[in-house]
Amino acid sequence: MQQQTLNAKQINDMESRYRARLINSLSGFKSANLVGTVDSDGQPNLAIVSSVTHIGSNPPLLSFISRPNSVERHTLENIFQTGVFSLNSVEADFASLAHQTSARYPKQQSEFEAVGLTPHYHSGFAAPFVLESNINIGLRLKEHHTIQANNTEMVIGEIEHIHLPTGIIKADGYLDIEAMEWVTISGLDSYHVTQRLFRLQYAKPDKALKPLSVAGEQAEWPSRNDELC
């Protein structure tokens, strides 16, 4: 495949939407999640994000990135008001509805109602979950950091509740998200379903790499395993 090089000046000179699509595509496939929030008056909000990141498992922390808080950011403002938010999986059968939540609705308009998704509440948790999502995660705000390079906001939450289908957790704790057709995003607007190649053992420098087998699952050997040893 032929190669081309883009330097910093060429990138900076690009039309803004073109540059945004290009730079957003460079990191490859990203998770698709809906962030559910509510303000102090009980007005719900829903927004799709593709920046959710695992921060750590003890305590269990996840983060996402919000655009700069220089204009109204309903999701961010709601989290600061109530201290809680939800993360909800996006499956193939309603991915287009999830995408529509990125539209700039006025604060008094619930994205749930606007796009046709259903708010749902668990265990007295203030933030709404998405009824259509297979995985609902309730988080409490732990930290937020303004990234000085571009004034975006990193929001870090600690997991308080997880709601998911029975049987989706494998014997070793692995979560089979592919079985639920949880979609991924590339760029700003391209949605994909995935196909697992294989699971691999924990890598050690003095041990040959082998495919991983867990209860009820047959191990699959990579077709080019010479590159993995």
PDB file of C-alpha atoms in Angstrom:
ATOM      1  CA  MET A   1       0.000   0.000   0.000  1.00  0.00           C
ATOM      2  CA  GLN A   2       1.407   3.383  -0.987  1.00  0.00           C
ATOM      3  CA  GLN A   3       2.207   5.807   1.815  1.00  0.00           C
ATOM      4  CA  GLN A   4       1.737   9.552   2.140  1.00  0.00           C
ATOM      5  CA  THR A   5       2.942  11.983   4.777  1.00  0.00           C
ATOM      6  CA  LEU A   6       0.982  14.870   6.282  1.00  0.00           C
ATOM      7  CA  ASN A   7       2.966  17.439   8.225  1.00  0.00           C
ATOM      8  CA  ALA A   8       1.732  19.731  10.995  1.00  0.00           C
ATOM      9  CA  LYS A   9       1.140  22.672   8.620  1.00  0.00           C
ATOM     10  CA  GLN A  10      -0.930  20.560   6.247  1.00  0.00           C
ATOM     11  CA  ILE A  11      -3.019  19.266   9.145  1.00  0.00           C
ATOM     12  CA  ASN A  12      -3.548  22.749  10.583  1.00  0.00           C
ATOM     13  CA  ASP A  13      -4.535  24.118   7.142  1.00  0.00           C
ATOM     14  CA  MET A  14      -7.278  21.522   6.618  1.00  0.00           C
ATOM     15  CA  GLU A  15     -10.940  22.537   6.593  1.00  0.00           C
ATOM     16  CA  SER A  16     -12.133  22.087  10.178  1.00  0.00           C
ATOM     17  CA  ARG A  17     -14.725  19.332   9.653  1.00  0.00           C
ATOM     18  CA  TYR A  18     -12.378  17.416   7.339  1.00  0.00           C
ATOM     19  CA  ARG A  19      -9.629  17.627   9.964  1.00  0.00           C
ATOM     20  CA  ALA A  20     -12.021  16.531  12.719  1.00  0.00           C
ATOM     21  CA  ARG A  21     -13.087  13.450  10.762  1.00  0.00           C
ATOM     22  CA  LEU A  22      -9.486  12.546   9.948  1.00  0.00           C
ATOM     23  CA  ILE A  23      -8.065  12.971  13.455  1.00  0.00           C
ATOM     24  CA  ASN A  24     -11.040  11.186  15.022  1.00  0.00           C
ATOM     25  CA  SER A  25     -10.384   8.227  12.712  1.00  0.00           C
ATOM     26  CA  LEU A  26      -6.695   7.865  13.564  1.00  0.00           C
ATOM     27  CA  SER A  27      -7.204   6.067  16.879  1.00  0.00           C
ATOM     28  CA  GLY A  28      -9.159   3.249  15.205  1.00  0.00           C
ATOM     29  CA  PHE A  29     -12.293   1.655  16.630  1.00  0.00           C
ATOM     30  CA  LYS A  30     -13.743   3.205  19.800  1.00  0.00           C
ATOM     31  CA  SER A  31     -16.496   2.131  22.153  1.00  0.00           C
ATOM     32  CA  ALA A  32     -19.992   3.552  21.744  1.00  0.00           C
ATOM     33  CA  ASN A  33     -21.749   4.560  24.956  1.00  0.00           C
ATOM     34  CA  LEU A  34     -24.708   6.693  25.921  1.00  0.00           C
ATOM     35  CA  VAL A  35     -24.187   8.961  28.934  1.00  0.00           C
ATOM     36  CA  GLY A  36     -27.366   9.408  30.951  1.00  0.00           C
ATOM     37  CA  THR A  37     -27.664  12.364  33.325  1.00  0.00           C
ATOM     38  CA  VAL A  38     -30.303  14.425  35.091  1.00  0.00           C
ATOM     39  CA  ASP A  39     -30.191  17.988  36.398  1.00  0.00           C
ATOM     40  CA  SER A  40     -31.178  19.124  39.869  1.00  0.00           C
ATOM     41  CA  ASP A  41     -34.741  19.793  38.632  1.00  0.00           C
ATOM     42  CA  GLY A  42     -35.153  16.238  37.313  1.00  0.00           C
ATOM     43  CA  GLN A  43     -34.696  17.029  33.595  1.00  0.00           C
ATOM     44  CA  PRO A  44     -33.008  14.002  31.941  1.00  0.00           C
ATOM     45  CA  ASN A  45     -30.301  14.222  29.281  1.00  0.00           C
ATOM     46  CA  LEU A  46     -28.729  11.633  27.006  1.00  0.00           C
ATOM     47  CA  ALA A  47     -25.594  11.952  24.867  1.00  0.00           C
ATOM     48  CA  ILE A  48     -23.473   9.544  22.854  1.00  0.00           C
ATOM     49  CA  VAL A  49     -19.723   9.448  23.508  1.00  0.00           C
ATOM     50  CA  SER A  50     -16.876   7.480  21.957  1.00  0.00           C
ATOM     51  CA  SER A  51     -14.194   8.287  24.529  1.00  0.00           C
ATOM     52  CA  VAL A  52     -14.966   5.983  27.465  1.00  0.00           C
ATOM     53  CA  THR A  53     -11.733   4.603  28.942  1.00  0.00           C
ATOM     54  CA  HIS A  54     -10.965   2.061  31.652  1.00  0.00           C
ATOM     55  CA  ILE A  55      -8.975   3.817  34.381  1.00  0.00           C
ATOM     56  CA  GLY A  56      -8.659   0.991  36.909  1.00  0.00           C
ATOM     57  CA  SER A  57     -10.515  -1.930  38.486  1.00  0.00           C
ATOM     58  CA  ASN A  58      -9.733  -1.378  42.194  1.00  0.00           C
ATOM     59  CA  PRO A  59     -11.521   0.906  42.733  1.00  0.00           C
ATOM     60  CA  PRO A  60     -13.532   0.395  39.515  1.00  0.00           C
ATOM     61  CA  LEU A  61     -13.115   3.628  37.526  1.00  0.00           C
ATOM     62  CA  LEU A  62     -14.148   4.686  34.024  1.00  0.00           C
ATOM     63  CA  SER A  63     -13.685   8.036  32.322  1.00  0.00           C
ATOM     64  CA  PHE A  64     -14.889   9.934  29.292  1.00  0.00           C
ATOM     65  CA  ILE A  65     -13.938  13.202  27.612  1.00  0.00           C
ATOM     66  CA  SER A  66     -16.313  16.154  27.316  1.00  0.00           C
ATOM     67  CA  ARG A  67     -15.796  19.051  24.937  1.00  0.00           C
ATOM     68  CA  PRO A  68     -14.675  22.369  26.490  1.00  0.00           C
ATOM     69  CA  ASN A  69     -17.116  23.824  29.001  1.00  0.00           C
ATOM     70  CA  SER A  70     -17.071  27.192  27.206  1.00  0.00           C
ATOM     71  CA  VAL A  71     -20.711  26.891  26.068  1.00  0.00           C
ATOM     72  CA  GLU A  72     -23.673  24.970  27.489  1.00  0.00           C
ATOM     73  CA  ARG A  73     -22.683  21.336  28.008  1.00  0.00           C
ATOM     74  CA  HIS A  74     -25.790  19.763  29.482  1.00  0.00           C
ATOM     75  CA  THR A  75     -24.163  16.418  30.256  1.00  0.00           C
ATOM     76  CA  LEU A  76     -21.220  17.993  32.056  1.00  0.00           C
ATOM     77  CA  GLU A  77     -23.361  20.527  33.919  1.00  0.00           C
ATOM     78  CA  ASN A  78     -25.750  17.805  35.091  1.00  0.00           C
ATOM     79  CA  ILE A  79     -22.906  15.661  36.412  1.00  0.00           C
ATOM     80  CA  PHE A  80     -21.500  18.611  38.345  1.00  0.00           C
ATOM     81  CA  GLN A  81     -24.960  19.310  39.808  1.00  0.00           C
ATOM     82  CA  THR A  82     -25.893  15.775  40.874  1.00  0.00           C
ATOM     83  CA  GLY A  83     -22.555  13.958  41.073  1.00  0.00           C
ATOM     84  CA  VAL A  84     -23.810  10.884  39.185  1.00  0.00           C
ATOM     85  CA  PHE A  85     -24.141   9.606  35.620  1.00  0.00           C
ATOM     86  CA  SER A  86     -24.780   6.383  33.744  1.00  0.00           C
ATOM     87  CA  LEU A  87     -22.990   4.685  30.865  1.00  0.00           C
ATOM     88  CA  ASN A  88     -25.097   2.509  28.577  1.00  0.00           C
ATOM     89  CA  SER A  89     -24.118   0.177  25.757  1.00  0.00           C
ATOM     90  CA  VAL A  90     -25.195   0.891  22.179  1.00  0.00           C
ATOM     91  CA  GLU A  91     -26.409  -2.146  20.257  1.00  0.00           C
ATOM     92  CA  ALA A  92     -26.839  -2.474  16.499  1.00  0.00           C
ATOM     93  CA  ASP A  93     -30.639  -2.329  16.536  1.00  0.00           C
ATOM     94  CA  PHE A  94     -30.766   1.227  17.891  1.00  0.00           C
ATOM     95  CA  ALA A  95     -27.384   2.700  16.889  1.00  0.00           C
ATOM     96  CA  SER A  96     -28.997   5.301  14.620  1.00  0.00           C
ATOM     97  CA  LEU A  97     -31.174   6.527  17.507  1.00  0.00           C
ATOM     98  CA  ALA A  98     -28.102   6.735  19.730  1.00  0.00           C
ATOM     99  CA  HIS A  99     -26.274   8.769  17.092  1.00  0.00           C
ATOM    100  CA  GLN A 100     -29.150  11.254  16.945  1.00  0.00           C
ATOM    101  CA  THR A 101     -28.513  12.215  20.597  1.00  0.00           C
ATOM    102  CA  SER A 102     -25.430  14.116  19.363  1.00  0.00           C
ATOM    103  CA  ALA A 103     -27.768  16.782  17.942  1.00  0.00           C
ATOM    104  CA  ARG A 104     -27.855  20.046  19.909  1.00  0.00           C
ATOM    105  CA  TYR A 105     -31.246  19.897  21.547  1.00  0.00           C
ATOM    106  CA  PRO A 106     -32.272  22.682  23.924  1.00  0.00           C
ATOM    107  CA  LYS A 107     -31.823  21.954  27.624  1.00  0.00           C
ATOM    108  CA  GLN A 108     -35.558  21.609  28.224  1.00  0.00           C
ATOM    109  CA  GLN A 109     -35.815  18.906  25.535  1.00  0.00           C
ATOM    110  CA  SER A 110     -35.083  15.353  26.702  1.00  0.00           C
ATOM    111  CA  GLU A 111     -32.991  13.437  24.175  1.00  0.00           C
ATOM    112  CA  PHE A 112     -34.717  10.264  25.369  1.00  0.00           C
ATOM    113  CA  GLU A 113     -38.041  11.622  24.127  1.00  0.00           C
ATOM    114  CA  ALA A 114     -36.573  13.303  21.052  1.00  0.00           C
ATOM    115  CA  VAL A 115     -34.934  10.156  19.616  1.00  0.00           C
ATOM    116  CA  GLY A 116     -37.295   7.484  20.965  1.00  0.00           C
ATOM    117  CA  LEU A 117     -35.248   5.813  23.691  1.00  0.00           C
ATOM    118  CA  THR A 118     -36.593   4.968  27.142  1.00  0.00           C
ATOM    119  CA  PRO A 119     -35.276   6.345  30.457  1.00  0.00           C
ATOM    120  CA  HIS A 120     -35.111   3.724  33.192  1.00  0.00           C
ATOM    121  CA  TYR A 121     -34.121   3.972  36.852  1.00  0.00           C
ATOM    122  CA  HIS A 122     -32.387   1.385  39.061  1.00  0.00           C
ATOM    123  CA  SER A 123     -32.023   1.112  42.833  1.00  0.00           C
ATOM    124  CA  GLY A 124     -32.848   4.712  43.631  1.00  0.00           C
ATOM    125  CA  PHE A 125     -29.909   5.918  41.513  1.00  0.00           C
ATOM    126  CA  ALA A 126     -30.641   9.495  40.383  1.00  0.00           C
ATOM    127  CA  ALA A 127     -29.241   9.323  36.830  1.00  0.00           C
ATOM    128  CA  PRO A 128     -31.373   7.624  34.163  1.00  0.00           C
ATOM    129  CA  PHE A 129     -30.303   4.460  32.368  1.00  0.00           C
ATOM    130  CA  VAL A 130     -31.299   3.434  28.835  1.00  0.00           C
ATOM    131  CA  LEU A 131     -33.868   0.637  28.904  1.00  0.00           C
ATOM    132  CA  GLU A 132     -32.903  -0.560  25.416  1.00  0.00           C
ATOM    133  CA  SER A 133     -29.229  -1.035  26.383  1.00  0.00           C
ATOM    134  CA  ASN A 134     -28.026  -4.471  27.466  1.00  0.00           C
ATOM    135  CA  ILE A 135     -25.428  -3.010  29.837  1.00  0.00           C
ATOM    136  CA  ASN A 136     -26.194  -0.180  32.280  1.00  0.00           C
ATOM    137  CA  ILE A 137     -23.452   1.205  34.519  1.00  0.00           C
ATOM    138  CA  GLY A 138     -24.126   3.684  37.317  1.00  0.00           C
ATOM    139  CA  LEU A 139     -21.183   5.885  38.295  1.00  0.00           C
ATOM    140  CA  ARG A 140     -20.500   8.556  40.881  1.00  0.00           C
ATOM    141  CA  LEU A 141     -18.222  11.460  39.987  1.00  0.00           C
ATOM    142  CA  LYS A 142     -14.796  11.045  41.581  1.00  0.00           C
ATOM    143  CA  GLU A 143     -12.636  13.546  39.713  1.00  0.00           C
ATOM    144  CA  HIS A 144     -12.677  15.839  36.733  1.00  0.00           C
ATOM    145  CA  HIS A 145      -9.675  17.419  35.053  1.00  0.00           C
ATOM    146  CA  THR A 146      -9.412  20.195  32.503  1.00  0.00           C
ATOM    147  CA  ILE A 147      -6.900  19.167  29.854  1.00  0.00           C
ATOM    148  CA  GLN A 148      -4.786  22.253  29.356  1.00  0.00           C
ATOM    149  CA  ALA A 149      -3.855  21.484  25.746  1.00  0.00           C
ATOM    150  CA  ASN A 150      -7.411  22.046  24.458  1.00  0.00           C
ATOM    151  CA  ASN A 151      -9.646  22.761  27.492  1.00  0.00           C
ATOM    152  CA  THR A 152     -11.582  19.517  27.157  1.00  0.00           C
ATOM    153  CA  GLU A 153     -12.777  17.916  30.391  1.00  0.00           C
ATOM    154  CA  MET A 154     -11.921  14.408  31.595  1.00  0.00           C
ATOM    155  CA  VAL A 155     -14.694  13.069  33.806  1.00  0.00           C
ATOM    156  CA  ILE A 156     -13.798  10.109  36.043  1.00  0.00           C
ATOM    157  CA  GLY A 157     -16.522   8.086  37.719  1.00  0.00           C
ATOM    158  CA  GLU A 158     -16.488   5.209  40.190  1.00  0.00           C
ATOM    159  CA  ILE A 159     -18.827   2.337  39.357  1.00  0.00           C
ATOM    160  CA  GLU A 160     -21.647   1.815  41.882  1.00  0.00           C
ATOM    161  CA  HIS A 161     -24.036  -0.403  39.893  1.00  0.00           C
ATOM    162  CA  ILE A 162     -23.761  -2.737  36.901  1.00  0.00           C
ATOM    163  CA  HIS A 163     -26.896  -4.179  35.278  1.00  0.00           C
ATOM    164  CA  LEU A 164     -26.424  -6.738  32.508  1.00  0.00           C
ATOM    165  CA  PRO A 165     -27.933  -9.925  31.061  1.00  0.00           C
ATOM    166  CA  THR A 166     -27.569 -13.141  33.039  1.00  0.00           C
ATOM    167  CA  GLY A 167     -24.937 -15.465  31.600  1.00  0.00           C
ATOM    168  CA  ILE A 168     -22.989 -12.821  29.682  1.00  0.00           C
ATOM    169  CA  ILE A 169     -20.049 -12.996  32.134  1.00  0.00           C
ATOM    170  CA  LYS A 170     -17.722 -15.908  31.390  1.00  0.00           C
ATOM    171  CA  ALA A 171     -16.240 -18.165  34.073  1.00  0.00           C
ATOM    172  CA  ASP A 172     -13.055 -16.091  34.314  1.00  0.00           C
ATOM    173  CA  GLY A 173     -14.831 -12.705  34.456  1.00  0.00           C
ATOM    174  CA  TYR A 174     -14.559 -11.933  30.736  1.00  0.00           C
ATOM    175  CA  LEU A 175     -17.588 -10.032  29.435  1.00  0.00           C
ATOM    176  CA  ASP A 176     -18.754 -11.269  26.038  1.00  0.00           C
ATOM    177  CA  ILE A 177     -19.820  -7.927  24.592  1.00  0.00           C
ATOM    178  CA  GLU A 178     -19.761  -9.254  21.039  1.00  0.00           C
ATOM    179  CA  ALA A 179     -22.651 -11.613  21.800  1.00  0.00           C
ATOM    180  CA  MET A 180     -24.816  -8.539  22.433  1.00  0.00           C
ATOM    181  CA  GLU A 181     -23.862  -6.793  19.160  1.00  0.00           C
ATOM    182  CA  TRP A 182     -22.448  -3.840  21.075  1.00  0.00           C
ATOM    183  CA  VAL A 183     -21.314  -1.534  18.275  1.00  0.00           C
ATOM    184  CA  THR A 184     -18.072   0.371  17.915  1.00  0.00           C
ATOM    185  CA  ILE A 185     -17.413   3.740  16.289  1.00  0.00           C
ATOM    186  CA  SER A 186     -14.706   4.853  13.900  1.00  0.00           C
ATOM    187  CA  GLY A 187     -14.263   8.515  13.164  1.00  0.00           C
ATOM    188  CA  LEU A 188     -17.264  10.647  14.038  1.00  0.00           C
ATOM    189  CA  ASP A 189     -20.091   8.820  12.334  1.00  0.00           C
ATOM    190  CA  SER A 190     -19.232   5.259  11.247  1.00  0.00           C
ATOM    191  CA  TYR A 191     -20.740   2.379  13.255  1.00  0.00           C
ATOM    192  CA  HIS A 192     -19.514  -1.222  13.201  1.00  0.00           C
ATOM    193  CA  VAL A 193     -20.216  -4.649  14.669  1.00  0.00           C
ATOM    194  CA  THR A 194     -17.216  -6.784  15.559  1.00  0.00           C
ATOM    195  CA  GLN A 195     -15.889 -10.289  14.962  1.00  0.00           C
ATOM    196  CA  ARG A 196     -13.620 -11.773  17.617  1.00  0.00           C
ATOM    197  CA  LEU A 197     -10.448 -13.366  16.272  1.00  0.00           C
ATOM    198  CA  PHE A 198      -9.334 -15.105  19.476  1.00  0.00           C
ATOM    199  CA  ARG A 199      -8.564 -14.657  23.154  1.00  0.00           C
ATOM    200  CA  LEU A 200      -4.958 -15.012  24.254  1.00  0.00           C
ATOM    201  CA  GLN A 201      -3.301 -15.934  27.529  1.00  0.00           C
ATOM    202  CA  TYR A 202      -1.675 -13.411  29.844  1.00  0.00           C
ATOM    203  CA  ALA A 203       1.635 -12.618  28.140  1.00  0.00           C
ATOM    204  CA  LYS A 204       4.888 -13.497  29.902  1.00  0.00           C
ATOM    205  CA  PRO A 205       8.403 -13.104  28.455  1.00  0.00           C
ATOM    206  CA  ASP A 206       9.425 -16.722  29.151  1.00  0.00           C
ATOM    207  CA  LYS A 207       6.225 -18.467  28.064  1.00  0.00           C
ATOM    208  CA  ALA A 208       5.017 -19.313  24.564  1.00  0.00           C
ATOM    209  CA  LEU A 209       1.728 -17.627  23.729  1.00  0.00           C
ATOM    210  CA  LYS A 210      -1.277 -19.934  23.416  1.00  0.00           C
ATOM    211  CA  PRO A 211      -4.976 -19.390  22.757  1.00  0.00           C
ATOM    212  CA  LEU A 212      -7.104 -19.037  25.862  1.00  0.00           C
ATOM    213  CA  SER A 213      -9.877 -21.483  26.660  1.00  0.00           C
ATOM    214  CA  VAL A 214     -12.512 -20.913  29.322  1.00  0.00           C
ATOM    215  CA  ALA A 215     -15.490 -22.999  30.379  1.00  0.00           C
ATOM    216  CA  GLY A 216     -17.959 -23.431  27.528  1.00  0.00           C
ATOM    217  CA  GLU A 217     -15.651 -21.892  24.939  1.00  0.00           C
ATOM    218  CA  GLN A 218     -13.336 -23.660  22.500  1.00  0.00           C
ATOM    219  CA  ALA A 219      -9.845 -22.247  22.159  1.00  0.00           C
ATOM    220  CA  GLU A 220      -8.965 -20.867  18.740  1.00  0.00           C
ATOM    221  CA  TRP A 221      -5.412 -20.752  17.471  1.00  0.00           C
ATOM    222  CA  PRO A 222      -4.344 -17.614  15.574  1.00  0.00           C
ATOM    223  CA  SER A 223      -3.729 -18.270  11.889  1.00  0.00           C
ATOM    224  CA  ARG A 224      -0.404 -16.435  12.067  1.00  0.00           C
ATOM    225  CA  ASN A 225       0.749 -17.613  15.479  1.00  0.00           C
ATOM    226  CA  ASP A 226       4.423 -17.379  14.460  1.00  0.00           C
ATOM    227  CA  GLU A 227       4.080 -13.609  14.864  1.00  0.00           C
ATOM    228  CA  LEU A 228       2.682 -13.982  18.389  1.00  0.00           C
ATOM    229  CA  CYS A 229       5.424 -16.089  19.945  1.00  0.00           C
TER     230      CYS A 229
END
